[in-house]
CSV table of C-alpha atoms and ligand atoms in Angstrom, one decimal:
chain,number,residue,atom,x,y,z
A,1,MET,CA,235.4,134.9,-140.1
A,2,LYS,CA,238.6,134.2,-138.2
A,3,VAL,CA,240.6,137.4,-137.2
A,4,ALA,CA,244.3,137.2,-136.4
A,5,ILE,CA,245.6,139.9,-134.0
A,6,LEU,CA,249.0,141.5,-134.2
A,7,GLY,CA,249.9,142.5,-130.7
A,8,PHE,CA,248.4,141.6,-127.3
A,9,GLY,CA,248.8,144.8,-125.3
A,10,THR,CA,246.0,147.0,-124.0
A,11,VAL,CA,244.0,147.1,-127.2
A,12,GLY,CA,244.9,143.6,-128.4
A,13,VAL,CA,243.5,141.9,-125.3
A,14,GLY,CA,240.3,144.0,-125.7
A,15,VAL,CA,239.9,143.0,-129.3
A,16,TYR,CA,240.5,139.3,-128.4
A,17,GLU,CA,237.8,139.4,-125.7
A,18,MET,CA,235.3,141.2,-127.9
A,19,LEU,CA,235.9,138.7,-130.8
A,20,GLU,CA,235.1,135.8,-128.5
A,21,LYS,CA,231.6,137.2,-128.1
A,22,CYS,CA,231.0,138.7,-131.6
A,23,ALA,CA,228.6,136.8,-133.9
A,24,GLY,CA,230.2,136.1,-137.3
A,25,LEU,CA,233.7,136.8,-136.0
A,26,GLU,CA,236.1,134.7,-134.0
A,27,PRO,CA,239.6,135.3,-132.7
A,28,GLY,CA,242.4,133.5,-134.6
A,29,PRO,CA,246.2,133.4,-133.9
A,30,VAL,CA,247.7,136.3,-132.0
A,31,LEU,CA,251.2,137.5,-132.9
A,32,VAL,CA,253.4,138.1,-129.8
A,33,ARG,CA,257.1,138.7,-129.3
A,34,PRO,CA,259.4,135.7,-129.1
A,35,GLY,CA,259.3,134.3,-125.5
A,36,LYS,CA,255.8,135.6,-124.9
A,37,ALA,CA,253.9,132.7,-126.6
A,38,ASP,CA,252.6,131.2,-123.3
A,39,LYS,CA,249.2,130.0,-124.8
A,40,PRO,CA,248.5,127.8,-127.9
A,41,PHE,CA,246.7,130.6,-129.7
A,42,LYS,CA,249.8,132.8,-129.6
A,43,VAL,CA,252.3,132.7,-132.4
A,44,THR,CA,255.7,134.4,-132.9
A,45,SER,CA,256.0,134.6,-136.7
A,46,ILE,CA,253.9,136.7,-139.1
A,47,GLU,CA,254.1,133.8,-141.6
A,48,ALA,CA,251.9,131.6,-139.3
A,49,ILE,CA,249.2,134.2,-139.9
A,50,VAL,CA,249.6,135.3,-143.5
A,51,ASP,CA,250.0,131.6,-144.7
A,52,ASP,CA,247.0,130.4,-142.7
A,53,PRO,CA,244.1,130.1,-145.2
A,54,SER,CA,241.5,130.1,-142.3
A,55,VAL,CA,242.4,133.7,-141.4
A,56,GLY,CA,240.2,136.1,-143.2
A,57,ALA,CA,241.2,139.4,-141.5
A,58,VAL,CA,244.0,140.8,-139.4
A,59,ALA,CA,243.7,143.4,-136.6
A,60,GLU,CA,247.0,145.2,-136.2
A,61,VAL,CA,247.2,146.7,-132.7
A,62,MET,CA,250.9,146.4,-132.1
A,63,GLY,CA,251.7,150.1,-132.7
A,64,GLY,CA,254.8,151.7,-134.1
A,65,ILE,CA,255.7,152.0,-137.8
A,66,GLU,CA,257.9,148.9,-138.2
A,67,PRO,CA,257.5,146.0,-138.2
A,68,ALA,CA,253.7,146.9,-138.3
A,69,ASN,CA,254.0,148.3,-141.9
A,70,THR,CA,255.8,145.2,-143.2
A,71,TYR,CA,253.3,142.9,-141.5
A,72,VAL,CA,250.2,144.8,-142.7
A,73,ALA,CA,251.6,144.9,-146.3
A,74,MET,CA,252.2,141.1,-146.1
A,75,ALA,CA,248.7,140.5,-144.9
A,76,LEU,CA,247.1,142.7,-147.6
A,77,LYS,CA,249.2,140.9,-150.3
A,78,ALA,CA,248.0,137.6,-148.9
A,79,GLY,CA,244.4,138.7,-149.5
A,80,LYS,CA,243.5,139.3,-145.8
A,81,HIS,CA,241.4,142.4,-144.8
A,82,VAL,CA,243.3,144.6,-142.3
A,83,VAL,CA,241.9,146.8,-139.6
A,84,THR,CA,244.3,148.9,-137.4
A,85,SER,CA,244.3,151.3,-134.5
A,86,ASN,CA,247.8,152.5,-135.4
A,87,LYS,CA,247.7,156.2,-136.4
A,88,ALA,CA,251.5,156.5,-136.7
A,89,LEU,CA,251.4,153.7,-139.3
A,90,VAL,CA,248.4,155.2,-141.3
A,91,ALA,CA,249.9,158.8,-141.2
A,92,ALA,CA,253.2,157.5,-142.6
A,93,HIS,CA,252.0,154.7,-145.0
A,94,GLY,CA,248.2,155.0,-145.3
A,95,ILE,CA,248.1,156.0,-148.9
A,96,GLU,CA,250.2,153.1,-150.1
A,97,LEU,CA,248.5,150.6,-147.8
A,98,CYS,CA,245.0,151.7,-149.1
A,99,GLU,CA,246.3,151.2,-152.6
A,100,LEU,CA,247.7,147.8,-151.8
A,101,ALA,CA,244.3,146.9,-150.3
A,102,ARG,CA,242.5,148.0,-153.5
A,103,ILE,CA,244.9,146.0,-155.7
A,104,ASN,CA,244.3,142.9,-153.6
A,105,GLY,CA,240.5,143.4,-153.4
A,106,VAL,CA,240.4,143.7,-149.6
A,107,SER,CA,239.7,146.4,-147.1
A,108,PHE,CA,242.1,148.5,-145.0
A,109,LEU,CA,240.2,150.4,-142.3
A,110,PHE,CA,241.4,152.4,-139.4
A,111,SER,CA,238.5,154.0,-137.5
A,112,ALA,CA,240.2,153.1,-134.2
A,113,ALA,CA,243.2,155.3,-135.2
A,114,CYS,CA,241.3,158.5,-134.6
A,115,GLY,CA,239.0,159.0,-131.6
A,116,GLY,CA,239.2,155.7,-129.7
A,117,GLY,CA,235.6,154.5,-129.5
A,118,VAL,CA,234.2,157.5,-131.3
A,119,PRO,CA,233.2,156.6,-134.9
A,120,PHE,CA,234.7,159.8,-136.4
A,121,LEU,CA,236.6,158.7,-139.5
A,122,HIS,CA,233.8,156.2,-140.3
A,123,ASN,CA,231.2,159.0,-140.3
A,124,LEU,CA,233.5,161.4,-142.1
A,125,ALA,CA,234.2,158.9,-144.9
A,126,ILE,CA,230.5,158.5,-145.5
A,127,ALA,CA,229.8,162.3,-145.2
A,128,ALA,CA,232.6,163.2,-147.5
A,129,GLN,CA,231.0,161.2,-150.3
A,130,SER,CA,227.9,163.3,-150.3
A,131,ASP,CA,228.6,166.7,-148.6
A,132,LYS,CA,231.3,169.3,-148.7
A,133,ILE,CA,233.2,169.3,-145.4
A,134,LEU,CA,233.9,172.9,-144.4
A,135,SER,CA,236.0,172.2,-141.3
A,136,LEU,CA,236.8,169.4,-138.9
A,137,GLY,CA,238.6,168.7,-135.7
A,138,GLY,CA,237.9,169.0,-132.0
A,139,ILE,CA,239.3,167.1,-128.9
A,140,LEU,CA,241.0,164.0,-130.3
A,141,ASN,CA,243.4,163.0,-127.5
A,142,GLY,CA,242.0,161.2,-124.5
A,143,THR,CA,245.2,161.3,-122.4
A,144,THR,CA,245.6,165.1,-122.5
A,145,ASN,CA,241.9,165.7,-122.0
A,146,PHE,CA,242.0,163.4,-118.9
A,147,MET,CA,245.1,165.4,-117.7
A,148,LEU,CA,243.7,168.9,-118.3
A,149,ASP,CA,240.4,167.9,-116.7
A,150,ALA,CA,242.0,166.5,-113.6
A,151,MET,CA,244.4,169.4,-113.2
A,152,GLN,CA,241.6,171.9,-113.5
A,153,SER,CA,238.8,170.1,-111.6
A,154,GLU,CA,240.8,168.3,-108.9
A,155,GLY,CA,243.8,170.6,-108.7
A,156,LYS,CA,246.2,167.7,-109.4
A,157,ASP,CA,249.8,168.1,-110.6
A,158,TYR,CA,250.9,167.5,-114.2
A,159,ALA,CA,253.2,164.5,-113.3
A,160,ASP,CA,250.5,162.8,-111.1
A,161,VAL,CA,247.8,163.0,-113.8
A,162,LEU,CA,250.2,161.8,-116.5
A,163,LYS,CA,251.0,158.7,-114.4
A,164,GLN,CA,247.3,158.1,-113.8
A,165,ALA,CA,246.5,158.3,-117.6
A,166,GLN,CA,249.3,155.8,-118.3
A,167,ALA,CA,248.0,153.4,-115.6
A,168,LEU,CA,244.5,153.6,-117.1
A,169,GLY,CA,245.8,152.6,-120.5
A,170,TYR,CA,245.0,155.9,-122.2
A,171,ALA,CA,248.6,157.0,-123.1
A,172,GLU,CA,250.7,155.8,-126.0
A,173,ALA,CA,253.7,153.5,-125.2
A,174,ASP,CA,255.7,156.7,-125.2
A,175,PRO,CA,253.4,159.3,-123.7
A,176,THR,CA,255.4,162.1,-125.3
A,177,ALA,CA,253.3,161.6,-128.4
A,178,ASP,CA,250.2,162.5,-126.3
A,179,VAL,CA,251.5,165.5,-124.3
A,180,SER,CA,253.4,167.0,-127.3
A,181,GLY,CA,250.3,167.0,-129.5
A,182,LEU,CA,251.8,164.5,-132.0
A,183,ASP,CA,249.1,161.9,-131.4
A,184,ALA,CA,246.4,164.5,-132.0
A,185,LEU,CA,248.2,165.8,-135.0
A,186,ARG,CA,248.4,162.3,-136.6
A,187,LYS,CA,244.6,162.1,-136.1
A,188,ILE,CA,243.9,165.4,-137.8
A,189,MET,CA,246.2,164.3,-140.7
A,190,LEU,CA,244.0,161.2,-141.2
A,191,ALA,CA,240.8,163.2,-140.9
A,192,CYS,CA,241.9,165.7,-143.5
A,193,ALA,CA,242.9,162.8,-145.9
A,194,VAL,CA,239.5,161.2,-145.4
A,195,ALA,CA,237.5,164.4,-145.9
A,196,TYR,CA,239.6,166.2,-148.5
A,197,ASP,CA,241.7,163.5,-150.3
A,198,LYS,CA,244.7,165.5,-149.0
A,199,LEU,CA,247.0,164.0,-146.4
A,200,PRO,CA,249.1,166.8,-144.9
A,201,VAL,CA,252.6,165.6,-144.3
A,202,ASP,CA,254.4,168.8,-143.3
A,203,GLY,CA,253.9,172.5,-142.7
A,204,PHE,CA,252.0,171.8,-139.5
A,205,SER,CA,251.8,173.9,-136.3
A,206,ARG,CA,251.8,171.7,-133.2
A,207,GLU,CA,251.8,172.7,-129.5
A,208,GLY,CA,251.0,170.2,-126.8
A,209,ILE,CA,250.4,170.7,-123.1
A,210,GLU,CA,254.0,170.1,-121.8
A,211,SER,CA,254.4,173.7,-120.8
A,212,ILE,CA,251.3,174.1,-118.7
A,213,THR,CA,251.8,174.7,-114.9
A,214,ALA,CA,249.4,174.6,-112.0
A,215,ALA,CA,249.8,178.4,-111.8
A,216,ASP,CA,248.6,178.7,-115.5
A,217,VAL,CA,245.5,176.5,-114.6
A,218,ALA,CA,244.8,178.7,-111.6
A,219,ASP,CA,245.1,181.9,-113.7
A,220,PHE,CA,242.7,180.9,-116.5
A,221,GLN,CA,240.3,179.4,-114.0
A,222,ALA,CA,240.2,182.8,-112.3
A,223,ARG,CA,239.3,184.2,-115.7
A,224,GLY,CA,236.4,181.7,-116.0
A,225,LEU,CA,238.2,179.7,-118.8
A,226,THR,CA,238.8,176.0,-119.4
A,227,CYS,CA,241.8,174.6,-121.3
A,228,ARG,CA,241.4,171.8,-123.9
A,229,LEU,CA,243.9,170.5,-126.5
A,230,ILE,CA,242.2,171.1,-129.8
A,231,THR,CA,242.9,169.9,-133.4
A,232,SER,CA,241.8,172.0,-136.3
A,233,GLY,CA,241.6,171.1,-140.0
A,234,GLY,CA,239.9,172.3,-143.1
A,235,PRO,CA,240.4,173.3,-146.8
A,236,ALA,CA,243.1,176.0,-147.6
A,237,GLY,CA,243.2,176.7,-151.3
A,238,ASP,CA,244.9,173.6,-153.0
A,239,SER,CA,245.9,172.3,-149.6
A,240,VAL,CA,244.5,172.0,-146.1
A,241,TYR,CA,245.1,173.7,-142.8
A,242,ALA,CA,246.0,171.3,-139.9
A,243,TYR,CA,247.2,172.3,-136.5
A,244,VAL,CA,247.1,171.3,-132.8
A,245,GLU,CA,247.2,173.7,-129.9
A,246,PRO,CA,245.7,174.3,-126.4
A,247,VAL,CA,242.6,176.5,-126.5
A,248,LEU,CA,240.8,178.4,-123.7
A,249,PHE,CA,237.0,178.1,-123.7
A,250,PRO,CA,234.5,180.2,-121.8
A,251,ALA,CA,232.3,178.2,-119.4
A,252,SER,CA,229.3,178.2,-121.8
A,253,SER,CA,231.3,176.2,-124.5
A,254,PRO,CA,230.4,172.5,-124.9
A,255,GLU,CA,234.1,171.6,-124.9
A,256,CYS,CA,234.2,172.4,-121.1
A,257,ALA,CA,231.8,169.5,-120.6
A,258,VAL,CA,234.2,167.0,-122.2
A,259,VAL,CA,235.8,165.4,-119.2
A,260,LYS,CA,238.0,162.4,-118.4
A,261,ASN,CA,239.3,160.4,-121.4
A,262,PHE,CA,236.4,161.6,-123.6
A,263,ASN,CA,236.9,163.1,-127.1
A,264,MET,CA,234.7,165.5,-129.0
A,265,ALA,CA,235.1,165.1,-132.7
A,266,LYS,CA,233.4,167.6,-135.0
A,267,TYR,CA,232.9,168.4,-138.6
A,268,ASN,CA,230.9,171.0,-140.3
A,269,GLY,CA,229.1,169.9,-143.5
A,270,GLU,CA,227.9,172.5,-146.1
A,271,ASN,CA,224.5,170.7,-146.0
A,272,ALA,CA,224.6,168.8,-142.7
A,273,GLY,CA,225.8,171.7,-140.6
A,274,ALA,CA,227.7,171.1,-137.4
A,275,ILE,CA,228.0,167.4,-136.4
A,276,VAL,CA,229.5,166.5,-133.1
A,277,LEU,CA,230.5,163.0,-131.9
A,278,MET,CA,231.4,162.4,-128.3
A,279,GLY,CA,232.6,159.3,-126.5
A,280,GLN,CA,235.6,157.7,-124.9
A,281,GLY,CA,238.7,158.6,-127.0
A,282,ALA,CA,241.1,156.2,-125.4
A,283,GLY,CA,241.3,153.0,-123.4
A,284,ARG,CA,241.1,149.2,-123.9
A,285,TYR,CA,237.5,148.6,-124.7
A,286,PRO,CA,236.5,151.9,-126.4
A,287,THR,CA,239.4,151.4,-128.9
A,288,ALA,CA,238.8,147.7,-129.3
A,289,SER,CA,235.1,148.5,-130.0
A,290,ALA,CA,236.3,150.6,-133.0
A,291,VAL,CA,238.5,147.8,-134.3
A,292,VAL,CA,235.7,145.3,-134.1
A,293,ARG,CA,233.2,147.8,-135.6
A,294,ASP,CA,235.5,148.1,-138.7
A,295,LEU,CA,235.7,144.3,-138.8
A,296,CYS,CA,231.9,144.2,-139.0
A,297,GLY,CA,231.8,146.7,-141.8
A,298,LEU,CA,234.5,145.2,-144.1
A,299,GLY,CA,233.9,145.9,-147.8
A,300,SER,CA,231.4,148.7,-147.2
A,301,LEU,CA,233.8,151.7,-147.0
A,302,GLU,CA,237.0,153.1,-148.3
A,303,MET,CA,238.8,155.6,-145.9
A,304,PHE,CA,241.5,157.0,-148.2
A,305,ARG,CA,240.1,157.2,-151.7
A,306,PRO,CA,242.2,156.7,-154.8
A,307,ALA,CA,242.5,160.5,-155.3
A,308,CYS,CA,244.2,160.9,-152.0
A,309,VAL,CA,247.6,162.7,-152.2
A,310,GLU,CA,250.2,164.1,-149.8
A,311,VAL,CA,250.2,167.9,-149.4
A,312,ARG,CA,252.0,170.6,-147.3
A,313,ALA,CA,249.6,172.1,-144.7
A,314,ASP,CA,248.9,175.8,-145.0
A,315,ASN,CA,247.9,177.5,-141.7
A,316,SER,CA,248.8,181.0,-142.8
A,317,ASN,CA,245.2,182.2,-143.0
A,318,CYS,CA,244.2,180.8,-139.5
A,319,VAL,CA,244.2,183.6,-137.0
A,320,HIS,CA,243.5,183.7,-133.2
A,321,SER,CA,244.1,185.9,-130.2
A,322,TYR,CA,246.3,184.1,-127.8
A,323,TYR,CA,246.6,183.8,-124.0
A,324,VAL,CA,250.3,183.9,-123.3
A,325,ARG,CA,252.4,183.5,-120.1
A,326,VAL,CA,256.0,184.4,-120.9
A,327,ASN,CA,259.2,185.6,-119.2
A,328,ALA,CA,259.1,189.3,-118.6
A,329,ASP,CA,262.2,190.0,-120.7
A,330,LYS,CA,260.5,188.3,-123.8
A,331,ALA,CA,257.1,190.0,-123.4
A,332,ASP,CA,258.0,192.6,-126.1
A,333,ARG,CA,257.8,189.9,-128.7
A,334,PHE,CA,254.0,190.2,-128.5
A,335,SER,CA,251.4,192.9,-129.1
A,336,PHE,CA,249.2,192.4,-126.1
A,337,ALA,CA,245.6,193.7,-126.1
A,338,GLU,CA,245.8,193.4,-122.3
A,339,SER,CA,248.6,192.1,-120.0
A,340,LYS,CA,249.8,192.0,-116.4
A,341,ALA,CA,253.2,191.4,-114.9
A,342,ALA,CA,253.6,189.2,-111.9
A,343,GLY,CA,257.1,188.5,-110.6
A,344,ASN,CA,259.3,187.4,-113.6
A,345,ALA,CA,256.4,186.6,-115.8
A,346,VAL,CA,253.9,188.5,-117.9
A,347,ARG,CA,250.4,187.1,-118.6
A,348,GLY,CA,248.2,188.6,-121.3
A,349,VAL,CA,246.0,188.2,-124.3
A,350,THR,CA,247.5,189.1,-127.7
A,351,VAL,CA,245.9,190.9,-130.6
A,352,PRO,CA,244.8,188.5,-133.3
A,353,MET,CA,247.8,186.8,-135.0
A,354,ALA,CA,248.4,184.0,-137.5
A,355,VAL,CA,248.8,180.5,-136.1
A,356,PRO,CA,252.3,179.8,-137.6
A,357,VAL,CA,253.5,183.2,-136.4
A,358,MET,CA,252.5,182.4,-132.8
A,359,HIS,CA,254.1,179.0,-132.9
A,360,ALA,CA,257.3,180.3,-134.5
A,361,ILE,CA,257.7,183.0,-131.8
A,362,ALA,CA,257.2,180.4,-129.0
A,363,GLU,CA,259.8,178.2,-130.7
A,364,ASP,CA,262.3,181.1,-130.8
A,365,ILE,CA,261.7,182.0,-127.2
A,366,ARG,CA,262.3,178.4,-126.1
A,367,ASN,CA,265.5,178.2,-128.3
A,368,GLU,CA,266.7,181.3,-126.4
A,369,GLY,CA,266.2,179.5,-123.1
A,370,GLY,CA,262.9,181.3,-122.3
A,371,SER,CA,259.7,179.7,-121.0
A,372,ILE,CA,256.3,180.2,-122.5
A,373,PHE,CA,252.8,178.7,-122.3
A,374,PHE,CA,250.2,179.8,-124.9
A,375,ALA,CA,246.6,178.9,-125.8
A,376,ALA,CA,244.3,180.2,-128.4
A,377,MET,CA,241.3,182.2,-127.2
A,378,GLU,CA,238.0,180.6,-128.5
A,379,GLY,CA,235.9,183.1,-130.3
B,17,HSE,N1,246.9,157.8,-126.6
B,17,HSE,C1,245.7,158.0,-127.4
B,17,HSE,C2,244.8,159.0,-126.7
B,17,HSE,C3,245.0,156.7,-127.5
B,17,HSE,O1,245.1,159.3,-125.5
B,17,HSE,O2,243.9,159.6,-127.3
B,17,HSE,C4,243.8,156.7,-128.4
B,17,HSE,O3,244.1,157.1,-129.7
């Protein structure tokens, strides 16, 4: 089958190269921006793809919501299967695009949108048909994992490691999506929709790694702890919980062994128990491999089922103790189980508190011009 590609950036080039070697698939026309069509296989209009009867499937790897949404809808309406790595698109329009695929008798698959090369959504979609998924999440952003690992193991600066992650093709076009936790949040939104038929669209708690400093890393290293950016999701009454925040793990935790751009995606099935999937969560070939894997499995799987609806996330029953570094004059906002003042800052570990409460206090402190870093304590 001939596969057209929308976008020829980091992932697009990887998909093209893989399709050249993949039995049963071949690369078709590649949509690029006007002025970039320097090779005969490159086209600059979506019509050249959707009107081409020899094209059986489209790989959308251009990123962003528009025009990707319009182009994907056009391709589905034209009876082409669509595979995408675009989590922003699926988080915003996944339910309607899956419905459009069903109406037109084609597949709309997006394994590559969550976990890079790790087949998380694929496995979750299969598991959700036969088992009750009790919880899911894990390390789902390669850029921040690479950064946290390099800061901790090599003592590098935040700005340096971010530049390195961008140069290696791990970060989004705007890396704010990675470091703010938005990219990881979109992935947990998709995972909840696959597992629970509930796509959380608001009510989230999201904290990235933008506030972390070398002094924070040194302090939790001295405590024998390792920081990772963690996504958490699961059922919550008629809704789901879904949040992203840094978490500190003791040295014995498997998360400490997740280094570089790797992801560790987890789900807990009522019958299967804990399932852990590890692999490269970002980068050209890992992500391209997930796109091509979906292309090889067209017709065999539905990721958002017809019952999938939008919900408001409910994190109110999720509770953790938090490691906090905060300006001394804001420290009275917390009940610390233990704390220590050093200069103008207080560092400590709070008594257990609800996730939305912790995130709201941090937001207040920042709105008042204060500075804070926080991370949940594992266990
Ligand atoms: N920017 C993403 C990450 C790419 O670092 O995980 C893969 O989704």
